[in-house]
CSV table of C-alpha atoms and ligand atoms in Angstrom, one decimal:
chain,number,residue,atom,x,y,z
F,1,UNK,CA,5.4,22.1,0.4
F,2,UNK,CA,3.7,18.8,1.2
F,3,UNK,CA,6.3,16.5,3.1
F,4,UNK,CA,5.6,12.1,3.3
F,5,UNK,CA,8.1,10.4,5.6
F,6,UNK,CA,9.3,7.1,4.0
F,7,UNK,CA,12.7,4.8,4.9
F,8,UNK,CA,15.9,5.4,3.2
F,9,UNK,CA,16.0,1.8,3.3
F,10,UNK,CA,14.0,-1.6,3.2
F,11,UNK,CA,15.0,-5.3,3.0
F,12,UNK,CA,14.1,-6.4,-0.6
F,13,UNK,CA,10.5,-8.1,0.3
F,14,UNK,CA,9.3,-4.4,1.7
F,15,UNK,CA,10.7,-2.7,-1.7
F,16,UNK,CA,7.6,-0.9,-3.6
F,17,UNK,CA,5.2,-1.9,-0.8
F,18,UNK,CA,6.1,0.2,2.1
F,19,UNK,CA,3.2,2.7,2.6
F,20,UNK,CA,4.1,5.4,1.3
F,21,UNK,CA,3.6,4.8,-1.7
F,22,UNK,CA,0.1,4.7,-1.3
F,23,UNK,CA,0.5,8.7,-0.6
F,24,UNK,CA,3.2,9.2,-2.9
F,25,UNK,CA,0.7,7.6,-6.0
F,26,UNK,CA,-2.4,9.8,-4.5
F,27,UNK,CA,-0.1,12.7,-5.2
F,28,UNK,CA,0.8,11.7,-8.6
F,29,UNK,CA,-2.3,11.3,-9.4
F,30,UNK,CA,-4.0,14.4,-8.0
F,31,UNK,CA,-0.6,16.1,-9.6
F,32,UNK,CA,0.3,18.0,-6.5
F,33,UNK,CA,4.3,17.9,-5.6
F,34,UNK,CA,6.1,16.6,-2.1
F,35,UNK,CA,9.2,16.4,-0.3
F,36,UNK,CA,10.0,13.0,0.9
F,37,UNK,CA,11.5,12.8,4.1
F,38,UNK,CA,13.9,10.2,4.0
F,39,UNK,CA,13.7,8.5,8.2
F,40,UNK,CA,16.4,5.6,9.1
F,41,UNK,CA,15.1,3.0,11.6
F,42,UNK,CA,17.0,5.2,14.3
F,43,UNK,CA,14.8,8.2,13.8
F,44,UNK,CA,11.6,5.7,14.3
F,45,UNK,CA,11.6,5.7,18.2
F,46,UNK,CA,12.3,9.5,18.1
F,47,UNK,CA,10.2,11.9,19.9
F,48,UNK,CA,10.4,14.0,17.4
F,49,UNK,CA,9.2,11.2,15.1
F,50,UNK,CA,6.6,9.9,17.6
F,51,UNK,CA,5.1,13.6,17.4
F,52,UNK,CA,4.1,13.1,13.8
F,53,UNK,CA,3.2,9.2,13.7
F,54,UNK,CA,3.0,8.1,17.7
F,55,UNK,CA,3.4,4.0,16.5
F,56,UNK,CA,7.1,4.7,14.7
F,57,UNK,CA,5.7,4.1,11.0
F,58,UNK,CA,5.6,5.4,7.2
F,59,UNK,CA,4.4,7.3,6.1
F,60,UNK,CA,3.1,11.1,8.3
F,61,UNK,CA,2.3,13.7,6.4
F,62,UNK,CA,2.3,16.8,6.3
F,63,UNK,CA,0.8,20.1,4.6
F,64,UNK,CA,0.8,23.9,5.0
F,65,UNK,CA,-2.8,22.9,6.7
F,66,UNK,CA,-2.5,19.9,8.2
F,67,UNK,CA,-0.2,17.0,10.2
F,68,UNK,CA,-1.6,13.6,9.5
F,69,UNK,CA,-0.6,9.6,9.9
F,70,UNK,CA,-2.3,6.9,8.7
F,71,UNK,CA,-2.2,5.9,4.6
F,72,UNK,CA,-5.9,5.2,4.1
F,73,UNK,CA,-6.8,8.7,6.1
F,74,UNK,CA,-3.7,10.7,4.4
F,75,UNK,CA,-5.1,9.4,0.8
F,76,UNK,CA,-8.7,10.0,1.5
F,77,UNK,CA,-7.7,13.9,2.6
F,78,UNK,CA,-5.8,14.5,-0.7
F,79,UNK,CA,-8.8,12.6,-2.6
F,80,UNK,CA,-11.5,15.2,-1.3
F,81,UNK,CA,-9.2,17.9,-2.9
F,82,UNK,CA,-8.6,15.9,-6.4
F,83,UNK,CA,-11.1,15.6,-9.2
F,84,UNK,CA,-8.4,12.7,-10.5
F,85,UNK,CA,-9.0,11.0,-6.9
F,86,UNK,CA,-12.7,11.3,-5.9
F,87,UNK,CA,-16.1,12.3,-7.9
F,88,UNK,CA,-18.1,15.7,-7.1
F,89,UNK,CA,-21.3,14.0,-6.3
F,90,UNK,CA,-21.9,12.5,-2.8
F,91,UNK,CA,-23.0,9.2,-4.2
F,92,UNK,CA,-20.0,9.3,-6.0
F,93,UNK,CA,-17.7,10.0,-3.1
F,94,UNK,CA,-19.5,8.1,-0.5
F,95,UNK,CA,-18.8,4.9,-2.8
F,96,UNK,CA,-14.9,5.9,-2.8
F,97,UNK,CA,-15.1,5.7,0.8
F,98,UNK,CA,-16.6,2.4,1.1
F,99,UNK,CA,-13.8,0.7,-1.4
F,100,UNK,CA,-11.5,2.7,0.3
F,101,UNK,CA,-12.1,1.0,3.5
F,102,UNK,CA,-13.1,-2.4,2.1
F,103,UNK,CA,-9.5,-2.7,0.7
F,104,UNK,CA,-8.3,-1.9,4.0
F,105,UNK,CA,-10.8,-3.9,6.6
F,106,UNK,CA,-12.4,-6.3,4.2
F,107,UNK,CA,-10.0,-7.3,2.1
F,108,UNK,CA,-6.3,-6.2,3.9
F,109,UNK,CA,-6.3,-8.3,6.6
F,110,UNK,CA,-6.7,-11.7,4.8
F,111,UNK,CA,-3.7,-10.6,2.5
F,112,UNK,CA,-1.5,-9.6,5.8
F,113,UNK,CA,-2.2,-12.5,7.6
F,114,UNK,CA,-1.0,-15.0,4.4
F,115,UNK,CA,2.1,-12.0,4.2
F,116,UNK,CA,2.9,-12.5,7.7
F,117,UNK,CA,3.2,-16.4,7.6
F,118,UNK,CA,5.0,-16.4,4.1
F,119,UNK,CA,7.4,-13.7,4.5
F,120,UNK,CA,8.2,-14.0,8.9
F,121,UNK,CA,7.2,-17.4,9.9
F,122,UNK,CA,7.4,-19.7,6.6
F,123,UNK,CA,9.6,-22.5,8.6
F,124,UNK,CA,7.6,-22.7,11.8
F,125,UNK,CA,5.5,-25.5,12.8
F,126,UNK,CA,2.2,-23.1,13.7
F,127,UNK,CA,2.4,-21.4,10.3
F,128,UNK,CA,2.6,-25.3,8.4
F,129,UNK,CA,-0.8,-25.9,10.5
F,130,UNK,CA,-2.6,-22.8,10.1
F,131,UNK,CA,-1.1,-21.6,6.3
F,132,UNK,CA,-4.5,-23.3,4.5
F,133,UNK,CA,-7.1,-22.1,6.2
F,134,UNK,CA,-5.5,-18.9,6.1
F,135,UNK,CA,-5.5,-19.3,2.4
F,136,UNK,CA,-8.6,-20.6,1.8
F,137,UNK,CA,-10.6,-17.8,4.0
F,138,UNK,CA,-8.6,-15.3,1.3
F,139,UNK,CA,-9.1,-17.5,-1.4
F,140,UNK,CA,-13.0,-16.7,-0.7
F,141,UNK,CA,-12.6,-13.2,-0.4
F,142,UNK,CA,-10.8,-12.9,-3.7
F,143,UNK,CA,-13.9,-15.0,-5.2
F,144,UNK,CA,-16.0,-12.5,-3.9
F,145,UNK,CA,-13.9,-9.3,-4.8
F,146,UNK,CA,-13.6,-10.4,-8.2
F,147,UNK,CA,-17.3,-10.6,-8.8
F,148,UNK,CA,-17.9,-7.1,-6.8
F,149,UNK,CA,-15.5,-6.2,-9.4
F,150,UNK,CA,-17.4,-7.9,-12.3
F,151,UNK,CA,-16.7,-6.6,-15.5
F,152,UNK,CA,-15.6,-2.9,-14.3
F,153,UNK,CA,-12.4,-1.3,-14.7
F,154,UNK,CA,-12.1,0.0,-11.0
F,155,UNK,CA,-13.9,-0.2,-7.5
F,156,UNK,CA,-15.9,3.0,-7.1
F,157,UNK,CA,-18.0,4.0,-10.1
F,158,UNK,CA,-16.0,2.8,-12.9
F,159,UNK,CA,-13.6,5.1,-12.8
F,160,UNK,CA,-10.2,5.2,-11.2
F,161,UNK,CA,-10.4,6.8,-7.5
F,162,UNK,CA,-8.5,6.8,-4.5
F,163,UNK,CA,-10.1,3.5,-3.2
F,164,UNK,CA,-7.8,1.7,-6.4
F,165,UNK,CA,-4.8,2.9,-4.7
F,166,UNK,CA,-5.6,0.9,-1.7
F,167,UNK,CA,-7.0,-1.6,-3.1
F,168,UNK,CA,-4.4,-1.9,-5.8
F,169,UNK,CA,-2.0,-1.6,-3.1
F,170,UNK,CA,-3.2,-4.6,-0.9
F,171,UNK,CA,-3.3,-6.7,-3.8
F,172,UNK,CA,0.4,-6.5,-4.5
F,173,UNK,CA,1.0,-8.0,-1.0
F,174,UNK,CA,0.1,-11.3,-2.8
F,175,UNK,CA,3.1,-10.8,-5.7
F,176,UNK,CA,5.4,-13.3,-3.4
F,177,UNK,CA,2.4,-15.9,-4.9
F,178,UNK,CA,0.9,-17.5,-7.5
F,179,UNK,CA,-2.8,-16.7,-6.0
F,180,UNK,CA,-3.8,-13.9,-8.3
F,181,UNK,CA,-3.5,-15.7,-11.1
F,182,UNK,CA,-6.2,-18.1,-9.9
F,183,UNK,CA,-8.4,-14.1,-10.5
F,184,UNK,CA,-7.8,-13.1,-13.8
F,185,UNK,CA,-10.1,-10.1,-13.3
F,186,UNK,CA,-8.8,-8.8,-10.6
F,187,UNK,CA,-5.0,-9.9,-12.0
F,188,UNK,CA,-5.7,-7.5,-15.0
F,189,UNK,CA,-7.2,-4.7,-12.7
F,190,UNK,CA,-3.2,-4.6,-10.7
F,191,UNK,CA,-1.9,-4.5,-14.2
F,192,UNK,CA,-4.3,-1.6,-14.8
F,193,UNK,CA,-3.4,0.2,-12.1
F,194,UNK,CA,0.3,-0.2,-12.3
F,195,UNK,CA,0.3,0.4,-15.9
F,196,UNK,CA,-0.6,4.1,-14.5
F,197,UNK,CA,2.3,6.8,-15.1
F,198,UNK,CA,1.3,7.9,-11.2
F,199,UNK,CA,2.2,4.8,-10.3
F,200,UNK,CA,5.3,4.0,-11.3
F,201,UNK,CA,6.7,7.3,-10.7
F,202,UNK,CA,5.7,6.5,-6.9
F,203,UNK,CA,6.7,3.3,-7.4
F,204,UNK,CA,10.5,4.2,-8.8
F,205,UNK,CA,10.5,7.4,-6.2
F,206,UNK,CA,10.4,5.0,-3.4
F,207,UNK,CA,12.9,2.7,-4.8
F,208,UNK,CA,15.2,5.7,-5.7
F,209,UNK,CA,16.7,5.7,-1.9
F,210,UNK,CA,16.8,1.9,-1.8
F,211,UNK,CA,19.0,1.7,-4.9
F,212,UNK,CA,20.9,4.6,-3.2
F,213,UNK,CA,22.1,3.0,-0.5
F,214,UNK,CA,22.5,-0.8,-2.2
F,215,UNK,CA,25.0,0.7,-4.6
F,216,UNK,CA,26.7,2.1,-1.6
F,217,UNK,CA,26.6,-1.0,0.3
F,218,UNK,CA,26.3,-3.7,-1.9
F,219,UNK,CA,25.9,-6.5,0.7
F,220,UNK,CA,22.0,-4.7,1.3
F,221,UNK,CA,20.8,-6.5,-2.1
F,222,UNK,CA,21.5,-9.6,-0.8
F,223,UNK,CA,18.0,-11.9,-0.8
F,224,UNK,CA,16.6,-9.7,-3.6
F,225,UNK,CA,13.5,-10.9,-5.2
F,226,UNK,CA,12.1,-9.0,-8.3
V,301,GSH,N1,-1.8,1.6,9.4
V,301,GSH,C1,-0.5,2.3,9.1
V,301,GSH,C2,0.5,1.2,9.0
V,301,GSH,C3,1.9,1.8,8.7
V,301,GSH,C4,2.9,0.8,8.6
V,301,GSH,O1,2.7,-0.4,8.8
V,301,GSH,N2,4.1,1.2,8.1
V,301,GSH,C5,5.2,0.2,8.0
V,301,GSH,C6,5.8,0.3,6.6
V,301,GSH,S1,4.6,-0.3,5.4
V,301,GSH,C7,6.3,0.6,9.0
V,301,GSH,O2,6.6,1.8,9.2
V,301,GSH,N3,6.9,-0.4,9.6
V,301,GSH,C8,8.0,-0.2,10.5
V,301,GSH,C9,7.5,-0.5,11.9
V,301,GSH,O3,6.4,-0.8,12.2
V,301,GSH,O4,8.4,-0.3,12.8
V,301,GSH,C10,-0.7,3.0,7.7
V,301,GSH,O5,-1.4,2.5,6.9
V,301,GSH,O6,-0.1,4.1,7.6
């Protein structure tokens, strides 16, 4: 049986991005089932734990084949298995793979950075100074995403594929903004992609455990935002 670690718990920002869900949707999608290991933050620094994922994260993976970290990699191995995921043809796949890593080195690290100074840092003096720029440089990449995108319905080929799932993914790192909005295309393409039944049977299988152990300790909730 396929196995995804994932926390039995997050604070409310985390809830429905932690990364599993990128390998619990790729699942979903290629219809194949999994166990989700449920880790607490004292099983992180494990060796046990550090055997499967040596930096302490979600998700590792696991198959009767293979042991694997990293969400990007972990999706891409269940996409070369999945008709639902990735294309036959090589110029089909090799244009999965290029989204796939767009979302994650062209297009990621502008939405962490704006994450990291919203959600961490909001009330320090350095992240006043540098929020801006920060949001214009992502601003510009969004400009430019949204007319790669032009008038498709997904990334790779015009049709949905594992690079969505990442992409999709790194896009809902923006919900705590307005910004999309400013990107109507590539608003309606999130809404595409969590309109999917995949997704939010990932999404509400991660949450599942969170809602779990709010009802048993109510003060958890506290902070909630949608
Ligand atoms: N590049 C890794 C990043 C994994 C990652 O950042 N996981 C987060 C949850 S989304 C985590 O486990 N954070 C806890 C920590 O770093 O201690 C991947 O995509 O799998």
């Amino acid at each position: 049986m396929i196995q995804v670690t994932a926390f039995k718990w997050v604070p409310p920002f985390a809830q429905g991005s932690v990364r599993d869900i990128r390998v619990r949707w790729a699942l979903e999608e290629a219809g194949l089932g999994y166990d989700d290991r449920l880790i607490g933050f004292e099983d992180q620094a494990t060796p046990e734990y550090r055997a499967l994922q040596p930096f302490g994260q979600v998700p590792a993976y696991r198959d009767g084949e293979v042991e694997m970290f990293e969400s990007g990699a972990i999706v891409l191995w269940i996409a070369q298995n999945s008709d639902a995921l990735m294309p036959a043809d090589d110029a089909g796949r090799a244009m999965v793979m290029t989204w796939l890593f767009a979302a994650m080195n062209s297009v990621e690290p502008f939405v962490a950075e704006l994450a990291t100074i919203d959600l961490f840092n909001a009330d320090k003096e350095w992240a006043k100074q540098r929020r801006p720029e920060v949001e214009a440089f992502l601003r510009k990449r969004l400009a430019d995403l949204q007319t790669a995108l032009g008038d498709r319905n997904w990334f790779a080929g015009d049709r949905f594929s594992a690079a969505d799932i990442l992409m999709t993914h790194v896009l809902r790192d923006l919900r705590h903004t307005a910004i999309l909005a400013d990107f109507p295309a590539l608003a309606d393409y999130v809404a595409r992609a969590e309109a999917r039944p995949a997704f939010k049977r990932a999404l509400a299988d991660q949450m599942k455990p969170f809602r779990a152990a709010e009802a048993a300790r109510p003060e958890l909730a506290a902070g909630r935002v949608a």
